[in-house]
Short mmCIF file of C-alpha atoms in Angstrom, two decimals:
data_model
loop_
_atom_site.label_atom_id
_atom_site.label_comp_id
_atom_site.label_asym_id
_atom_site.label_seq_id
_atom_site.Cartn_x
_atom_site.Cartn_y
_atom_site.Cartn_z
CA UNK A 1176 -7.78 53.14 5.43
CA UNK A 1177 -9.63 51.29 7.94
CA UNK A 1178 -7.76 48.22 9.34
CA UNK A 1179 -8.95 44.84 9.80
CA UNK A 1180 -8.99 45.17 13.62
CA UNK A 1181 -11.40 48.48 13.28
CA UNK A 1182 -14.25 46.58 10.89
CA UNK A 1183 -17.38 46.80 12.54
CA UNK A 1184 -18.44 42.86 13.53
CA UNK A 1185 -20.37 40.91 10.39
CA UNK A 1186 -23.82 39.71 11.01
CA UNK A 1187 -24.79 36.55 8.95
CA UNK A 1188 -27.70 34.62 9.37
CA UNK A 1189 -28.48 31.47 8.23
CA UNK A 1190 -32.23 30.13 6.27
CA UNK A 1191 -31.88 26.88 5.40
CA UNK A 1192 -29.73 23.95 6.60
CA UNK A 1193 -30.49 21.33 3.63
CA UNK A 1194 -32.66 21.11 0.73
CA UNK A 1195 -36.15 20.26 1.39
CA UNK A 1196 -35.98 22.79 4.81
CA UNK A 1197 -38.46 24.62 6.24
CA UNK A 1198 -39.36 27.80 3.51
CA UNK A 1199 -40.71 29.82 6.60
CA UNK A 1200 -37.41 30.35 8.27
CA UNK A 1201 -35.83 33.52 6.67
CA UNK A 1202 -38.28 36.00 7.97
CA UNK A 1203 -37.71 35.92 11.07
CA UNK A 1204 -34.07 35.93 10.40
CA UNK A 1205 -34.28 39.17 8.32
CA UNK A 1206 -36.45 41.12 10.36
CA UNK A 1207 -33.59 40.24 13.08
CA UNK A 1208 -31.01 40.93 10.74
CA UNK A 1209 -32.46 44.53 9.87
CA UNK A 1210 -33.53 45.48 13.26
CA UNK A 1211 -29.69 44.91 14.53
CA UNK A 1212 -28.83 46.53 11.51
CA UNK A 1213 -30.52 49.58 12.89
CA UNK A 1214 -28.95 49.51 15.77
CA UNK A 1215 -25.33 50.29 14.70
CA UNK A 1216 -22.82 50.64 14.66
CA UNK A 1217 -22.37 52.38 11.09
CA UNK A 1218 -20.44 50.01 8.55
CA UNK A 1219 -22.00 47.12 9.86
CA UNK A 1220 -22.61 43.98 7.21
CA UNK A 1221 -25.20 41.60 6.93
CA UNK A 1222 -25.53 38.92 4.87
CA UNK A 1223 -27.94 35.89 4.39
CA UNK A 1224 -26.88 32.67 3.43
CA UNK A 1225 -28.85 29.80 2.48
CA UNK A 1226 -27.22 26.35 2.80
CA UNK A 1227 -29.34 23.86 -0.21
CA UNK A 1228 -26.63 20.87 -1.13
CA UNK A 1229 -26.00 16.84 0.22
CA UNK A 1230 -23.98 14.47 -2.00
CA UNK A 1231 -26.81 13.08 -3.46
CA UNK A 1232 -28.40 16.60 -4.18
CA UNK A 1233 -26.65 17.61 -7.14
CA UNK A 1234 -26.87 14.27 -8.99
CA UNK A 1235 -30.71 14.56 -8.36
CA UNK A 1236 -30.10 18.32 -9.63
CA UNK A 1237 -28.05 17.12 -12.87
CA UNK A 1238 -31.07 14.53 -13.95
CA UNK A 1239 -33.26 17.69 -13.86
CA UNK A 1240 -30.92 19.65 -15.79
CA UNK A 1241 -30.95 16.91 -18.25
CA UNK A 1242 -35.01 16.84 -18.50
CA UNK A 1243 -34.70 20.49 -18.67
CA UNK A 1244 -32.01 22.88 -19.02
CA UNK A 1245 -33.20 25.69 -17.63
CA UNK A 1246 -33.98 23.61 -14.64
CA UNK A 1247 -31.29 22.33 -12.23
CA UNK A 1248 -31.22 24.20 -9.28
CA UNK A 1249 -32.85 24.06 -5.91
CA UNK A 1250 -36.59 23.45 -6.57
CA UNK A 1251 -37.75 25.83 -3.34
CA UNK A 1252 -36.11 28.57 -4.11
CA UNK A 1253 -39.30 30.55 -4.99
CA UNK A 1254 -40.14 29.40 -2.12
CA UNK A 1255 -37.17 30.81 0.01
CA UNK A 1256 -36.19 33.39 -1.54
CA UNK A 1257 -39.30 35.22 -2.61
CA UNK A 1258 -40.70 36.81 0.71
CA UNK A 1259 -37.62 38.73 1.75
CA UNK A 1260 -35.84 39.46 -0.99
CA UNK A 1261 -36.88 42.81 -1.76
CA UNK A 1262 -36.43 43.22 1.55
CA UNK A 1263 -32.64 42.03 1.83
CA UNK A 1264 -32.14 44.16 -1.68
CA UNK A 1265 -33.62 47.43 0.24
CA UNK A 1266 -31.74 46.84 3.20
CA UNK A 1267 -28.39 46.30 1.93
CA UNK A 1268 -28.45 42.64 3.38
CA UNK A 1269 -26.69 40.31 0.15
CA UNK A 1270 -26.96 37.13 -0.51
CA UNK A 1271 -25.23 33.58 -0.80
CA UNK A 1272 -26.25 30.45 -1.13
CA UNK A 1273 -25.25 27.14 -3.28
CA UNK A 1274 -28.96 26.80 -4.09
CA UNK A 1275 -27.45 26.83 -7.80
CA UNK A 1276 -26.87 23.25 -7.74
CA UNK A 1277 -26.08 21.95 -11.25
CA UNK A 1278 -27.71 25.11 -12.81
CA UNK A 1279 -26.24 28.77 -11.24
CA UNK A 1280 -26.70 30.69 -14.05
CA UNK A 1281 -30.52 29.35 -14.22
CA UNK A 1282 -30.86 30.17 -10.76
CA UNK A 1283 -29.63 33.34 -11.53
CA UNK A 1284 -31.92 34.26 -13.83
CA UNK A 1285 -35.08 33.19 -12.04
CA UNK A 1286 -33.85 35.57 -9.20
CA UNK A 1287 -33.92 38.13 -11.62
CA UNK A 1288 -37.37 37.54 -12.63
CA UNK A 1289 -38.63 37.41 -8.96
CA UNK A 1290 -37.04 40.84 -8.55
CA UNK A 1291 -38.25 42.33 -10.87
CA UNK A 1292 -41.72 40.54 -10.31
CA UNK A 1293 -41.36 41.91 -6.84
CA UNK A 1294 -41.20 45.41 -8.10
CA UNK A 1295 -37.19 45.47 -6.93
CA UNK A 1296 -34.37 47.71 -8.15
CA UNK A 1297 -32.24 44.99 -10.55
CA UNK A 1298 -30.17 42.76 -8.40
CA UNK A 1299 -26.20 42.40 -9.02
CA UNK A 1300 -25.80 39.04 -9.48
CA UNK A 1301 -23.12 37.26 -10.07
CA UNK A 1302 -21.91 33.29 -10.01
CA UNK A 1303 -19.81 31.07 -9.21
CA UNK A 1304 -18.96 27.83 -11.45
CA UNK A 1305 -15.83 25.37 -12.06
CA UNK A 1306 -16.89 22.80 -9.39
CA UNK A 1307 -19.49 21.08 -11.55
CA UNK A 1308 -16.73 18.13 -13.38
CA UNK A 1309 -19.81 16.46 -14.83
CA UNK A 1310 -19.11 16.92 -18.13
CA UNK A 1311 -17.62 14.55 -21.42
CA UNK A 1312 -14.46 16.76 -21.29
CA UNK A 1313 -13.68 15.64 -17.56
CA UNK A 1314 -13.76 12.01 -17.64
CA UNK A 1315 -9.96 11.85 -18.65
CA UNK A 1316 -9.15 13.66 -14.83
CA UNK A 1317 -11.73 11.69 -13.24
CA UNK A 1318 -10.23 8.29 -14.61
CA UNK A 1319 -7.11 9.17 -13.52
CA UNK A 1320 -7.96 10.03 -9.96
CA UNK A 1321 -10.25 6.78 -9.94
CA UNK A 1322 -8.64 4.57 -11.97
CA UNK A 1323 -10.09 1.38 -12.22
CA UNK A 1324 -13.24 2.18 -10.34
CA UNK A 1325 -13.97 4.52 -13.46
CA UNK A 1326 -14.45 1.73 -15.54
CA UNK A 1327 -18.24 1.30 -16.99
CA UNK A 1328 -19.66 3.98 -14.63
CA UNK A 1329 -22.67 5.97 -16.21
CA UNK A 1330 -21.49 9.41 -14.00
CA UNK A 1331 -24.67 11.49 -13.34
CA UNK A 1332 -22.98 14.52 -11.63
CA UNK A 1333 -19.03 15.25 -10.34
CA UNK A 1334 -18.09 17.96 -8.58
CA UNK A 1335 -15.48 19.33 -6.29
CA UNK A 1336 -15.83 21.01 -3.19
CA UNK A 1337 -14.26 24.42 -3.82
CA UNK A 1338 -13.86 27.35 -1.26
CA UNK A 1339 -14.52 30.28 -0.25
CA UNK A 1340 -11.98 32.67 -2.32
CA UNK A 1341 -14.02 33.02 -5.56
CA UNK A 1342 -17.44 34.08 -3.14
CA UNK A 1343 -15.13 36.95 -1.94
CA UNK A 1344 -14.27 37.87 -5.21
CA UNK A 1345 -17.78 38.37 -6.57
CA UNK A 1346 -18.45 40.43 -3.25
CA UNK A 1347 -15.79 42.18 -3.63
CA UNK A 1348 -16.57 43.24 -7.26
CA UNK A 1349 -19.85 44.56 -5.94
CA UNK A 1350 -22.52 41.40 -6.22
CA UNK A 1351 -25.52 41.56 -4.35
CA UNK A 1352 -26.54 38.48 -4.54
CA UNK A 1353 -24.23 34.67 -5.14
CA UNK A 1354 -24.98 32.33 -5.93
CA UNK A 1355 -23.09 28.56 -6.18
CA UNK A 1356 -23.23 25.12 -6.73
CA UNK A 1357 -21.22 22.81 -4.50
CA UNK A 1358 -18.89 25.19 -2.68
CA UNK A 1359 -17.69 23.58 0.90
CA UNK A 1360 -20.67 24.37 3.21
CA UNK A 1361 -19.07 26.66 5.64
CA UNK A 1362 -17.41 28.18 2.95
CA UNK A 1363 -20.78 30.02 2.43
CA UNK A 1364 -19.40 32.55 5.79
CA UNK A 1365 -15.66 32.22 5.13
CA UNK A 1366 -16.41 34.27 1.96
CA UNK A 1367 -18.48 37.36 3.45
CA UNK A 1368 -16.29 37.00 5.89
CA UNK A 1369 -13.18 37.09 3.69
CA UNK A 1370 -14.52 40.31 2.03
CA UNK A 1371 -16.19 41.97 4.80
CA UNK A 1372 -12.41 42.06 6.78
CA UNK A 1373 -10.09 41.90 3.86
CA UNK A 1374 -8.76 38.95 4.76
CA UNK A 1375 -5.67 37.24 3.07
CA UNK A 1376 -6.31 33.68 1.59
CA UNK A 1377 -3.56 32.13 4.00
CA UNK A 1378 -4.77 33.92 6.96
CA UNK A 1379 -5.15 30.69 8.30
CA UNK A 1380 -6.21 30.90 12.07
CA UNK A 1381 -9.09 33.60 11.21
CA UNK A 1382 -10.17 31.47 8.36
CA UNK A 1383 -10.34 28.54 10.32
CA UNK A 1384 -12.22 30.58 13.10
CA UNK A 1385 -15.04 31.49 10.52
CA UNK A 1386 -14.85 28.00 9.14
CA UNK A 1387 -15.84 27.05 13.04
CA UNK A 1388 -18.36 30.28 12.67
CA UNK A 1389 -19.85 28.68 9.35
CA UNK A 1390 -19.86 24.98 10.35
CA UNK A 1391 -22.04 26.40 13.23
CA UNK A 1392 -24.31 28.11 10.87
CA UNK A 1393 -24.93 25.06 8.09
CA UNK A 1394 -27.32 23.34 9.14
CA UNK A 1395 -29.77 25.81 9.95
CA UNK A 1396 -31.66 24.86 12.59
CA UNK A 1397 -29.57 22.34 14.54
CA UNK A 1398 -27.21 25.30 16.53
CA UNK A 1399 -31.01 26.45 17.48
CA UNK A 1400 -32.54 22.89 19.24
CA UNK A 1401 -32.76 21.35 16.54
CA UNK A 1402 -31.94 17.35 15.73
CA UNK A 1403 -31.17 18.17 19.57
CA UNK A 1404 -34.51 18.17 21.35
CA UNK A 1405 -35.08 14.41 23.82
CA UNK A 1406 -37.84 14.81 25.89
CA UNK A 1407 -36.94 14.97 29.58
CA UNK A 1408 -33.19 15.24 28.58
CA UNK A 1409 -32.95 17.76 26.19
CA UNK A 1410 -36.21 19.68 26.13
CA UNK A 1411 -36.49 22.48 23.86
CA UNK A 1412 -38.85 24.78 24.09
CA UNK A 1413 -41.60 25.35 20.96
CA UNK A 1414 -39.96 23.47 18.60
CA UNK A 1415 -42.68 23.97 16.14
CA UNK A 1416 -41.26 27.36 15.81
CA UNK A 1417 -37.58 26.32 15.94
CA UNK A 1418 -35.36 29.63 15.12
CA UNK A 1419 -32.49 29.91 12.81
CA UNK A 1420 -29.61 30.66 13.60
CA UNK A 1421 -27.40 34.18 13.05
CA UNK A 1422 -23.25 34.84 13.80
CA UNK A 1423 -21.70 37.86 14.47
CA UNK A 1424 -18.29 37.61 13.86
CA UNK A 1425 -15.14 39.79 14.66
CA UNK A 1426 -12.21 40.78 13.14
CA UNK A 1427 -10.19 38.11 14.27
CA UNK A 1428 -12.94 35.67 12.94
CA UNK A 1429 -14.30 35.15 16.51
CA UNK A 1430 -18.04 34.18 16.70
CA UNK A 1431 -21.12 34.86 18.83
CA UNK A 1432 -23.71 32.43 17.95
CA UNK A 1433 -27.60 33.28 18.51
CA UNK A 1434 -30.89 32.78 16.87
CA UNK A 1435 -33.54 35.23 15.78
CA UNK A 1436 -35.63 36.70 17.55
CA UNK A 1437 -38.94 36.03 18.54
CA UNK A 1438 -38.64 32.34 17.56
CA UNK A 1439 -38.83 29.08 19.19
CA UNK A 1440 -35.80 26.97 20.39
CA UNK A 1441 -32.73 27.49 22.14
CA UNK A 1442 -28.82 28.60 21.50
CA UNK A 1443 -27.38 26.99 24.41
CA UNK A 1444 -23.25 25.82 25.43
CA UNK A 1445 -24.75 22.42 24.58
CA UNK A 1446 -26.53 23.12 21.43
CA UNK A 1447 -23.61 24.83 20.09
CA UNK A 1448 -21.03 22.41 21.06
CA UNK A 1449 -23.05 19.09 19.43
CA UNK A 1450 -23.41 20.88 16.37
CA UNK A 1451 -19.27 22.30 16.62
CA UNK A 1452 -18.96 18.39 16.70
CA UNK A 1453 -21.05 17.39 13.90
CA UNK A 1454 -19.96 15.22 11.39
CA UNK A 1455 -16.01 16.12 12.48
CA UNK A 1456 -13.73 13.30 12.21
CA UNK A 1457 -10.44 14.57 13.77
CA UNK A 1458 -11.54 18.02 16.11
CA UNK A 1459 -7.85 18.86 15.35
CA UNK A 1460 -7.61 18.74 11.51
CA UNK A 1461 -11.09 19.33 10.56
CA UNK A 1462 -10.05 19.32 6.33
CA UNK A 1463 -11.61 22.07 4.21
CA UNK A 1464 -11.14 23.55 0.77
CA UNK A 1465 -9.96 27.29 2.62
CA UNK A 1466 -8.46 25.66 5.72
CA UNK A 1467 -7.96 22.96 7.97
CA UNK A 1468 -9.63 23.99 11.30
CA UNK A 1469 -8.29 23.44 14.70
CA UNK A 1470 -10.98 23.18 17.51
CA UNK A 1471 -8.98 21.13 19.73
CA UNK A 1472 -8.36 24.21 22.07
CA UNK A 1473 -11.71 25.82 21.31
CA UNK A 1474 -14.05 27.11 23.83
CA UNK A 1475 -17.94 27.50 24.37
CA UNK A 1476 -19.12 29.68 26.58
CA UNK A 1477 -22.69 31.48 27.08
CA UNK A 1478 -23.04 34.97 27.38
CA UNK A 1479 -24.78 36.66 30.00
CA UNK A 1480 -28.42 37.78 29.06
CA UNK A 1481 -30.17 36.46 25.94
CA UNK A 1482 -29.16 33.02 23.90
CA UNK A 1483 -26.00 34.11 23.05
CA UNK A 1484 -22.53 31.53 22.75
CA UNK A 1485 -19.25 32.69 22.29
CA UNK A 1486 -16.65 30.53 20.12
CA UNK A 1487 -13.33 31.17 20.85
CA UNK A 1488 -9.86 29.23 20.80
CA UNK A 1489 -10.04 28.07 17.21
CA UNK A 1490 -7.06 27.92 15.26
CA UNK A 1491 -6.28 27.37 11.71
CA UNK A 1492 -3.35 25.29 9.15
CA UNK A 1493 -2.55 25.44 5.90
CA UNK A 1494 -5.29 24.29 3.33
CA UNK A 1495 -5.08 20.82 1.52
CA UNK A 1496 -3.76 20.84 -1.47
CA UNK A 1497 -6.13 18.95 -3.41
CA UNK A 1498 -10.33 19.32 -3.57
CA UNK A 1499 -12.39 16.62 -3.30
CA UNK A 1500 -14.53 15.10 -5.53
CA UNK A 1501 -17.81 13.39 -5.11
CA UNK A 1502 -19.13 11.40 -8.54
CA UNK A 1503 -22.36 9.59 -8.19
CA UNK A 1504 -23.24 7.31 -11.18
CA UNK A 1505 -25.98 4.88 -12.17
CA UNK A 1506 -26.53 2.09 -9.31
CA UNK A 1507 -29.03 -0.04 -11.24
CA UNK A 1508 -32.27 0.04 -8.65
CA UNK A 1509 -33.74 0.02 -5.36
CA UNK A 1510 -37.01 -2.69 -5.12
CA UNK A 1511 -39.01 -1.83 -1.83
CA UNK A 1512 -41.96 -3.25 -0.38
CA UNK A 1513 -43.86 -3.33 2.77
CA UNK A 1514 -47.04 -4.75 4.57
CA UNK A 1515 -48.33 -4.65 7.86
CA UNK A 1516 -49.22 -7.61 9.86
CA UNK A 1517 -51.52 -6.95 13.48
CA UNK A 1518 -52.81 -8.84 16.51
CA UNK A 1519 -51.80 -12.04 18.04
CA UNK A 1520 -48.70 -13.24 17.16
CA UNK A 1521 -47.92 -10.39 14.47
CA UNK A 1522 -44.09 -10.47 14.57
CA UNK A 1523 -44.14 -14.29 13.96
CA UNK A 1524 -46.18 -13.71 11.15
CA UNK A 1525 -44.25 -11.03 9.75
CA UNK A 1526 -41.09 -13.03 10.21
CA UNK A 1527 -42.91 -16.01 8.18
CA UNK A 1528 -43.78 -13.63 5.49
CA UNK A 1529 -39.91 -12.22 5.60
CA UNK A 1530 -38.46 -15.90 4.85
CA UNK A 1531 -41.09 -17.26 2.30
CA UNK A 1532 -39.40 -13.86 0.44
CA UNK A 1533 -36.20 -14.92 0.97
CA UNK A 1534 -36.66 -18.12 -0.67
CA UNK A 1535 -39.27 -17.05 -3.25
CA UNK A 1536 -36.18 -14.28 -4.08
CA UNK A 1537 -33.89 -16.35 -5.14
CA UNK A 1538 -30.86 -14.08 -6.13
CA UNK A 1539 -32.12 -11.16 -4.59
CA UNK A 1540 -30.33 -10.14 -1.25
CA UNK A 1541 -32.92 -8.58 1.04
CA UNK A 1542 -32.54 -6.07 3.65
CA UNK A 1543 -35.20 -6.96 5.98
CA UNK A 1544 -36.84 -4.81 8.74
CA UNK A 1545 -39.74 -5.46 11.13
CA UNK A 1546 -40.72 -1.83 11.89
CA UNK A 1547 -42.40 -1.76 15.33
CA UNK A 1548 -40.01 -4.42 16.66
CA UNK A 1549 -36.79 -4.28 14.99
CA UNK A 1550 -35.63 -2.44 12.10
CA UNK A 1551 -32.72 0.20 12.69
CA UNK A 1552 -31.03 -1.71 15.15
CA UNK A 1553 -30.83 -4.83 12.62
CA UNK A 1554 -28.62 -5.46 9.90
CA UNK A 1555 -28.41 -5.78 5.87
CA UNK A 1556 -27.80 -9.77 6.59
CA UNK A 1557 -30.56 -9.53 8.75
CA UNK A 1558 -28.62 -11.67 11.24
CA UNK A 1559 -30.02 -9.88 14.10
CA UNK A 1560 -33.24 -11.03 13.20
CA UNK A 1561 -32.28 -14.38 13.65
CA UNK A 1562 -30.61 -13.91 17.15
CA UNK A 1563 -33.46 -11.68 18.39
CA UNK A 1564 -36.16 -13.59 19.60
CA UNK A 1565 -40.25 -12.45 19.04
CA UNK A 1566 -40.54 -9.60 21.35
CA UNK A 1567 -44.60 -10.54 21.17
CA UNK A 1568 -45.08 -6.81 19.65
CA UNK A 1569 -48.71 -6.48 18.23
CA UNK A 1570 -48.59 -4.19 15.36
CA UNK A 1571 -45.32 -4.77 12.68
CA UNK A 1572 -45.10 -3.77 9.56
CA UNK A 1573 -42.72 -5.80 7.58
CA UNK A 1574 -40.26 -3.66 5.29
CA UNK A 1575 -37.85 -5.58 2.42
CA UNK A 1576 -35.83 -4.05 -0.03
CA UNK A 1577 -32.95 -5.03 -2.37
CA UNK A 1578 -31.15 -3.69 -4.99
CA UNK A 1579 -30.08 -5.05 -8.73
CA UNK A 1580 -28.83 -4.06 -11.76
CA UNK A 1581 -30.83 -5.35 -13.74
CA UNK A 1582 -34.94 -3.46 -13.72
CA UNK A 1583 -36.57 -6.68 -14.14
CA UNK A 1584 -34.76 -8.69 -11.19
CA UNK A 1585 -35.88 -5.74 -8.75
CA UNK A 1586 -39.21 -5.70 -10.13
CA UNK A 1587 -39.85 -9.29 -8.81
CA UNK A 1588 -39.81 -7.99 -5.23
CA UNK A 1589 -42.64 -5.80 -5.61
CA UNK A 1590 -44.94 -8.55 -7.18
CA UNK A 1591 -43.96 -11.00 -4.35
CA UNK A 1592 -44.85 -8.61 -1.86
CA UNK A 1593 -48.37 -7.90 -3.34
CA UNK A 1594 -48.66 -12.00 -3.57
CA UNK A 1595 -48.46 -11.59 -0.03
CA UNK A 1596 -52.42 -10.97 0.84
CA UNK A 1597 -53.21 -14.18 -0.75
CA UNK A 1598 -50.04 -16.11 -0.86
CA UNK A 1599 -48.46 -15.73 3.19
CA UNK A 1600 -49.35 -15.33 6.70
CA UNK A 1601 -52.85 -14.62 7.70
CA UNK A 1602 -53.91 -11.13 8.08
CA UNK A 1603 -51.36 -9.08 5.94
CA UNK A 1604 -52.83 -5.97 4.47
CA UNK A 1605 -51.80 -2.40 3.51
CA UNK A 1606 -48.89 -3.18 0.85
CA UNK A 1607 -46.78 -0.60 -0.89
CA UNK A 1608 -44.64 -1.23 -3.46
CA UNK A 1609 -41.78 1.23 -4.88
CA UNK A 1610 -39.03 1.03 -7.67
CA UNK A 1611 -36.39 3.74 -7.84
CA UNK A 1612 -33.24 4.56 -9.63
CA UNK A 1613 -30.39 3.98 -7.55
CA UNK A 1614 -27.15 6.23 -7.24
CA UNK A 1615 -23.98 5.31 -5.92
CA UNK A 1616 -21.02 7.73 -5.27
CA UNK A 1617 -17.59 7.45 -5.09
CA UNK A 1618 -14.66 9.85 -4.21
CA UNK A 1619 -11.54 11.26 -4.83
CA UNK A 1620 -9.00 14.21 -4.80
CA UNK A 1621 -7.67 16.15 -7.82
CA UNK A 1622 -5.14 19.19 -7.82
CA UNK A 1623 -6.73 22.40 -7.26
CA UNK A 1624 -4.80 23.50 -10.62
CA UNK A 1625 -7.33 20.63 -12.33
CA UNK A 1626 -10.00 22.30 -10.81
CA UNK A 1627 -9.93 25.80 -12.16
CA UNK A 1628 -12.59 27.80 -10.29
CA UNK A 1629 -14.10 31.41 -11.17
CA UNK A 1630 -17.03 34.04 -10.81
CA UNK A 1631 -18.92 36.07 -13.28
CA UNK A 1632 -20.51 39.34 -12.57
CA UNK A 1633 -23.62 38.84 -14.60
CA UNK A 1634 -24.76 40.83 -17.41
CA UNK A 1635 -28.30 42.80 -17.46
CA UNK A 1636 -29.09 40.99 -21.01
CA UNK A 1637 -28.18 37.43 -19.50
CA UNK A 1638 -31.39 38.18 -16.70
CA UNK A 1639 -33.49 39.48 -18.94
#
């Protein structure tokens, strides 16, 4: 029997970082994939995982689902998926991805199709489910986590953020191809990884190390330049082309972070160490559903040659104990409206225009921006538009939005804003008006034993 410290090291490479990313990006990373492949040595894995979720994601997923069952899941995955997967299925490289949103077994199935529309030997495909809380026969567990904040919520979606355990389990049992809803994002690498080494669920420093390797590897693009790039600080070079990102992890759960080949970007000891960062409250207690990560010690260093940094000095503690649980629920509505105001005194007029809606919205409380001149840097009670005097900018467009319960109260903000051209300051032209359904999220923990999670191997009829 081969031990853990013998494994060849795991390639995974990494497509998407979101849903709505670029649909070009896996090519590159499976020509990579297959050419290093190639090269040895023999029992080498690869696997391709394609990160698809947000918090808002899945409730966006569920009102799908609810239009149409058999739709649900992440909308470019024809997209994605479709030019290399009979490549990845000839090549041994499998699959994972939580691009099953509030619909995995409908995902499923439309993989199936595209294999077999591809001309592709039958994909293995199994998935995972018991995150997805959204259901009648939940509520009682949700309103005891939340309490009184349960009260009179219409929930759209509730899930928990499970781990990486049940991902192994399908590999193990021989699947080709996962596929998830809202599994912990670098849980999508702890589980190949978990498989690949025959790893022990409370193996807790070389879980936390591929935690590290898969926290890396989320967001697609950002390890590789991107959300990085400031020109004539941080210049990166062709980031129309940007590269995603690939590990190769050890044994011990050590990681080497690059990109693939022939693409634009760079993996530098700054890229990597921005995105190690990202979004990490506490770098020593870094809380996921398979571990809490330690990167307090951790080091980046580049390796000589091509774009190549090495990970090394994370450690790893016992898991939580609970999962946590994001429900998003009706939030009434978002009003929006905007028109542009240009020339001479523009800002003044725009600010004019912002107060006759304050006082014609009566009710309403209005987020107010004056895009050219001051918008992110100024606040919901838009005092800093009061304490910042007119910067004499020429071209503002004036942005207001607010948000109500009740349809008909939001509504009035778009027809003041249209009343605008003939109704305010001189010269205001170009309006858009929006109304959208709002959603609001809260959170909480429940007992992993309330939270029972599995896989299925699925069955040839079920893809037919």
């Amino acid at each position: 029997m081969t031990s853990i410290a013998a494994t060849p090291t795991l390639l995974i490479g990494c497509a998407a970082g979101f849903s709505g990313d670029r649909t070009d990006a896996a090519g590159p990373v499976v020509d990579t994939l297959i050419a290093r492949l190639a090269q040895g040595p023999a029992g080498r894995r690869a696997f391709l995982i394609f990160e698809t979720l947000a918090e808002r994601t899945l409730a966006l997923a569920q009102l799908r689902r609810r239009a149409n069952p058999d739709a649900g899941y992440e909308p470019l995955l024809d997209d994605m998926l479709r030019p290399v997967l009979a490549r990845c299925l000839a090549h041994g490289i499998r699959i994972v991805s939580n691009f099953g949103a509030a619909n995995p077994r409908a995902a499923a199935r439309h993989i199936a199709r595209m294999a077999r529309e591809l001309g592709a030997s039958a994909p293995r495909i199994a998935v995972v489910e018991g995150d997805d809380l959204s259901g009648v026969g939940h509520r009682a567990v949700l309103r005891e986590a939340l309490g009184a904040r349960m009260e009179g919520l219409r929930v759209v979606s509730a899930n928990a953020y499970i781990g990486a355990e049940p991902i192994a389990a399908a590999l193990d049992a021989g699947a080709q191809i996962v596929v998830c809803g809202r599994v912990a994002d670098p849980s999508l690498t702890v589980g190949p990884a978990m498989s690949h080494f025959g790893w022990r669920a409370d193996d807790w420093d070389r879980l936390g190390r591929a935690t590290m390797a898969g926290h890396l590897l989320e967001c697609g693009a950002q390890v590789c330049g991107g959300y990085f790039a400031d020109p004539g600080y941080k210049d990166v070079p062709e980031l129309e082309s940007v590269g995603f990102p690939i590990a190769e992890i050890d044994a011990d759960g050590g990681c080497v972070i690059g990109k693939a080949d022939g693409t634009g970007g760079l993996v530098t000891e700054a890229t990597v160490k921005e995105q190690l960062l990202y979004e990490v409250h506490d770098p020593a207690a870094y809380l996921t559903p398979d571990v809490v990560a330690d990167i307090a010690d951790a080091e980046v260093r580049a390796l000589p040659g091509a774009e190549r940094v090495e990970l090394r000095g994370v450690r790893g503690h016992e898991r939580p104990r609970n999962y946590k649980v994001n429900v998003c629920h009706e939030g009434g509505w978002l009003a929006e409206g905007e028109i542009s105001y240009a020339g001479p005194r523009a800002e003044a007029r725009a600010r004019l225009a912002a107060e006759v809606l304050k006082k014609r919205l009566d009710g309403l409380a209005l987020r107010v921006d004056l895009i050219g001149a001051l918008s992110i840097l100024g606040d919901d009670a838009g005092r800093a538009l009061a304490d910042t005097p007119d910067s004499g900018v020429r071209d503002v467009r004036l942005r207001v939005a607010a948000t109500h319960a009740d349809r008909a109260q939001a509504e009035r903000l778009g027809r003041e804003v249209t009343a605008l051209y003939t109704c305010g300051p001189a010269g205001g032209g170009g309006v858009r008006t929006a109304l959208t359904p709002r959603l609001n999220t809260l959170s909480c923990l429940l007992s992993r034993e309330a939270v029972p999670v599995r896989f299925e191997l699925l069955a040839a009829e079920e893809l037919a």
